[in-house]
C-alpha positions as protocol buffer text, in pm:
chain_id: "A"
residue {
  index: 1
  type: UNK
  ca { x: -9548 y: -12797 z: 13091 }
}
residue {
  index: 2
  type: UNK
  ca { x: -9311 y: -13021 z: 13285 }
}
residue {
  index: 3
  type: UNK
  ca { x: -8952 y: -13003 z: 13163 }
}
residue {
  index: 4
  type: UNK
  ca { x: -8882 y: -13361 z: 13260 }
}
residue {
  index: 5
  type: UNK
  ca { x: -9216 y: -13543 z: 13094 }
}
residue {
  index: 6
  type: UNK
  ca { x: -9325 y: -13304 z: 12833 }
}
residue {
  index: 7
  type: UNK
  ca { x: -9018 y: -13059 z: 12726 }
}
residue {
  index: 8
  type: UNK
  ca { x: -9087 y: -12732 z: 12538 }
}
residue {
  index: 9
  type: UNK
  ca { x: -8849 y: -12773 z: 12282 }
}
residue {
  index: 10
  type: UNK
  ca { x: -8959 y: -13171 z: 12217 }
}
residue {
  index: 11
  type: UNK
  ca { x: -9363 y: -12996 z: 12177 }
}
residue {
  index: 12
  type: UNK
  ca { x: -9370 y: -12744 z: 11914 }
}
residue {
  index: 13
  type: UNK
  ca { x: -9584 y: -12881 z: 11680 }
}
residue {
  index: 14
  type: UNK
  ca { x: -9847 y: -13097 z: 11657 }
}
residue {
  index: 15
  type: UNK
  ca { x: -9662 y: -13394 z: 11737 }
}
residue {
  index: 16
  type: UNK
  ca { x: -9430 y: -13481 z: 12062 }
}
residue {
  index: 17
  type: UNK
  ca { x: -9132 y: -13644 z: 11904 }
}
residue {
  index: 18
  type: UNK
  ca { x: -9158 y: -13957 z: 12165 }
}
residue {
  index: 19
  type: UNK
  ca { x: -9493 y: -14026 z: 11986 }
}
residue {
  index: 20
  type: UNK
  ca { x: -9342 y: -13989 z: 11640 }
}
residue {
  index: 21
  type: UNK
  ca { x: -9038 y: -14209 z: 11729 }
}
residue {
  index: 22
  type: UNK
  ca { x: -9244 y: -14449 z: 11913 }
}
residue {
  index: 23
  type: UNK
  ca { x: -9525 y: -14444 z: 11617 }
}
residue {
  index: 24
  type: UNK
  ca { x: -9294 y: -14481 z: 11353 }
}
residue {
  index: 25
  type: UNK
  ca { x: -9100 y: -14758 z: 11535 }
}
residue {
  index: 26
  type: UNK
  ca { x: -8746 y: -14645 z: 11499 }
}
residue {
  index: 27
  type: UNK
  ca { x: -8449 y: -14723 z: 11667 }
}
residue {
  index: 28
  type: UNK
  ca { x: -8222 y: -14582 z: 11877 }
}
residue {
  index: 29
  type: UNK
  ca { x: -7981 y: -14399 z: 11593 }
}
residue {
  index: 30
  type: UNK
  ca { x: -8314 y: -14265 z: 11389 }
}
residue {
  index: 31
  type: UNK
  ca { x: -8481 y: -14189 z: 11678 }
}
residue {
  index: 32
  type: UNK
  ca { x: -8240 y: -13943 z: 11798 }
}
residue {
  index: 33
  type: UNK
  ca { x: -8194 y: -13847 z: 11418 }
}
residue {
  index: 34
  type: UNK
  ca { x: -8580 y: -13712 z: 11469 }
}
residue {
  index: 35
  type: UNK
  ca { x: -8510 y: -13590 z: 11823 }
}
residue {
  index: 36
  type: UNK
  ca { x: -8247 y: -13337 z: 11743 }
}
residue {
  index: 37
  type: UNK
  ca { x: -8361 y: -13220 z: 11411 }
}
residue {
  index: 38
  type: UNK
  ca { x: -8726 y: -13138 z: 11565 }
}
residue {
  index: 39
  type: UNK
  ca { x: -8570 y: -12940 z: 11844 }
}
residue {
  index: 40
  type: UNK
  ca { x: -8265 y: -12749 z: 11641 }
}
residue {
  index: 41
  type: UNK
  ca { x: -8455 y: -12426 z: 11630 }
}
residue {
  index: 42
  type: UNK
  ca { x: -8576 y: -12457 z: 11968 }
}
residue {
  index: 43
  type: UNK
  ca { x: -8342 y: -12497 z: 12241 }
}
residue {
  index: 44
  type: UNK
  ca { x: -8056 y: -12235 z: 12166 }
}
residue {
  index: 45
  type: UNK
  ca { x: -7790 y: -12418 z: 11957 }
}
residue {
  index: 46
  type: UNK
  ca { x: -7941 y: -12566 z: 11599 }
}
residue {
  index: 47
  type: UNK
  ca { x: -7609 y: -12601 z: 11484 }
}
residue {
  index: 48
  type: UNK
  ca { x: -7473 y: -12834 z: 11737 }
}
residue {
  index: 49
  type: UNK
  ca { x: -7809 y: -13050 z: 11761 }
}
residue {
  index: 50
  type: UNK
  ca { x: -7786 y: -13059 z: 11393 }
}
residue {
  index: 51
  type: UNK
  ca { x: -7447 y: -13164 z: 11377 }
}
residue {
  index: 52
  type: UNK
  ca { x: -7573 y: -13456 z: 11644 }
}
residue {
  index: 53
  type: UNK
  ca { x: -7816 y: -13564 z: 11379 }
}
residue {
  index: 54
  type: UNK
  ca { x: -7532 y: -13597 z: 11121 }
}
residue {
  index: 55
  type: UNK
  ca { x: -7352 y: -13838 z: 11371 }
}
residue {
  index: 56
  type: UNK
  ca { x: -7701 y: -14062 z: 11443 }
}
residue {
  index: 57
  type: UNK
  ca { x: -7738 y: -14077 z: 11067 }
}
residue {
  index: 58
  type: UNK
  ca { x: -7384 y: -14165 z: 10989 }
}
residue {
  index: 59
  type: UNK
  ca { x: -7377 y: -14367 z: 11270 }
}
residue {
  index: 60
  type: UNK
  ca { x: -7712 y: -14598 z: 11107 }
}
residue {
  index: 61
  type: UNK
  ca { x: -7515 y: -14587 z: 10777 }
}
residue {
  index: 62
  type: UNK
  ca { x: -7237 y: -14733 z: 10913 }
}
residue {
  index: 63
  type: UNK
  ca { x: -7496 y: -15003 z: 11012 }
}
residue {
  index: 64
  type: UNK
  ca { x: -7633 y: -15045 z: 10654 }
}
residue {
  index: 65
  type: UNK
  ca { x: -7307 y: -15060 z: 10527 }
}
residue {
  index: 66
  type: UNK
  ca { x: -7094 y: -15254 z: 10685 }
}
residue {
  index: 67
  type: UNK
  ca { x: -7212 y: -15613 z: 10750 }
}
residue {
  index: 68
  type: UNK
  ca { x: -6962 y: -15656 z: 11024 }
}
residue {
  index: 69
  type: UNK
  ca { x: -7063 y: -15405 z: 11225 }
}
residue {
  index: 70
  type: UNK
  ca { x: -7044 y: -15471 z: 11625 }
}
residue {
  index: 71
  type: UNK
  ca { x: -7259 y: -15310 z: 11836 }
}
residue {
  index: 72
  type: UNK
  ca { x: -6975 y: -15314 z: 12050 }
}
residue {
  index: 73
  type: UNK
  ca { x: -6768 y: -15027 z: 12000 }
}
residue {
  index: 74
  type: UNK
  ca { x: -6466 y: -15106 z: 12111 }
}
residue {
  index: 75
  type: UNK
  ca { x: -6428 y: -15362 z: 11833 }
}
């Protein structure tokens, strides 16, 4: 299995997560939400991808929340 096209740690299930993501039509924040919760246990640090899941999802709540919210970070 390549480890550019079709990572181990993105295949360990039925699913690849690109399908799922692309299926399920999410965005860039939930999509990496999905991405490193479906690898935590598989590529040697679940704690740290988890913790990048946290940020995606607070990062989308942010979104939901604040009507003002720039894309733009710097503002």
């Amino acid at each position: 299995m390549s480890n550019v096209n079709h990572p181990a740690h993105y295949n360990t299930g039925k699913y690849e997560v690109i399908d799922v993501i692309e299926d399920w039509k999410l965005n860039f924040n939930l999509g990496n939400v999905v991405k490193y919760i479906s690898r935590a246990d598989h590529k040697g640090n679940a704690l740290e991808d988890l913790k990048k899941a946290a940020w995606y999802i607070q990062r989308e709540i942010g979104l939901h929340e604040d009507t003002t919210y720039s894309s733009d970070p710097r503002d």
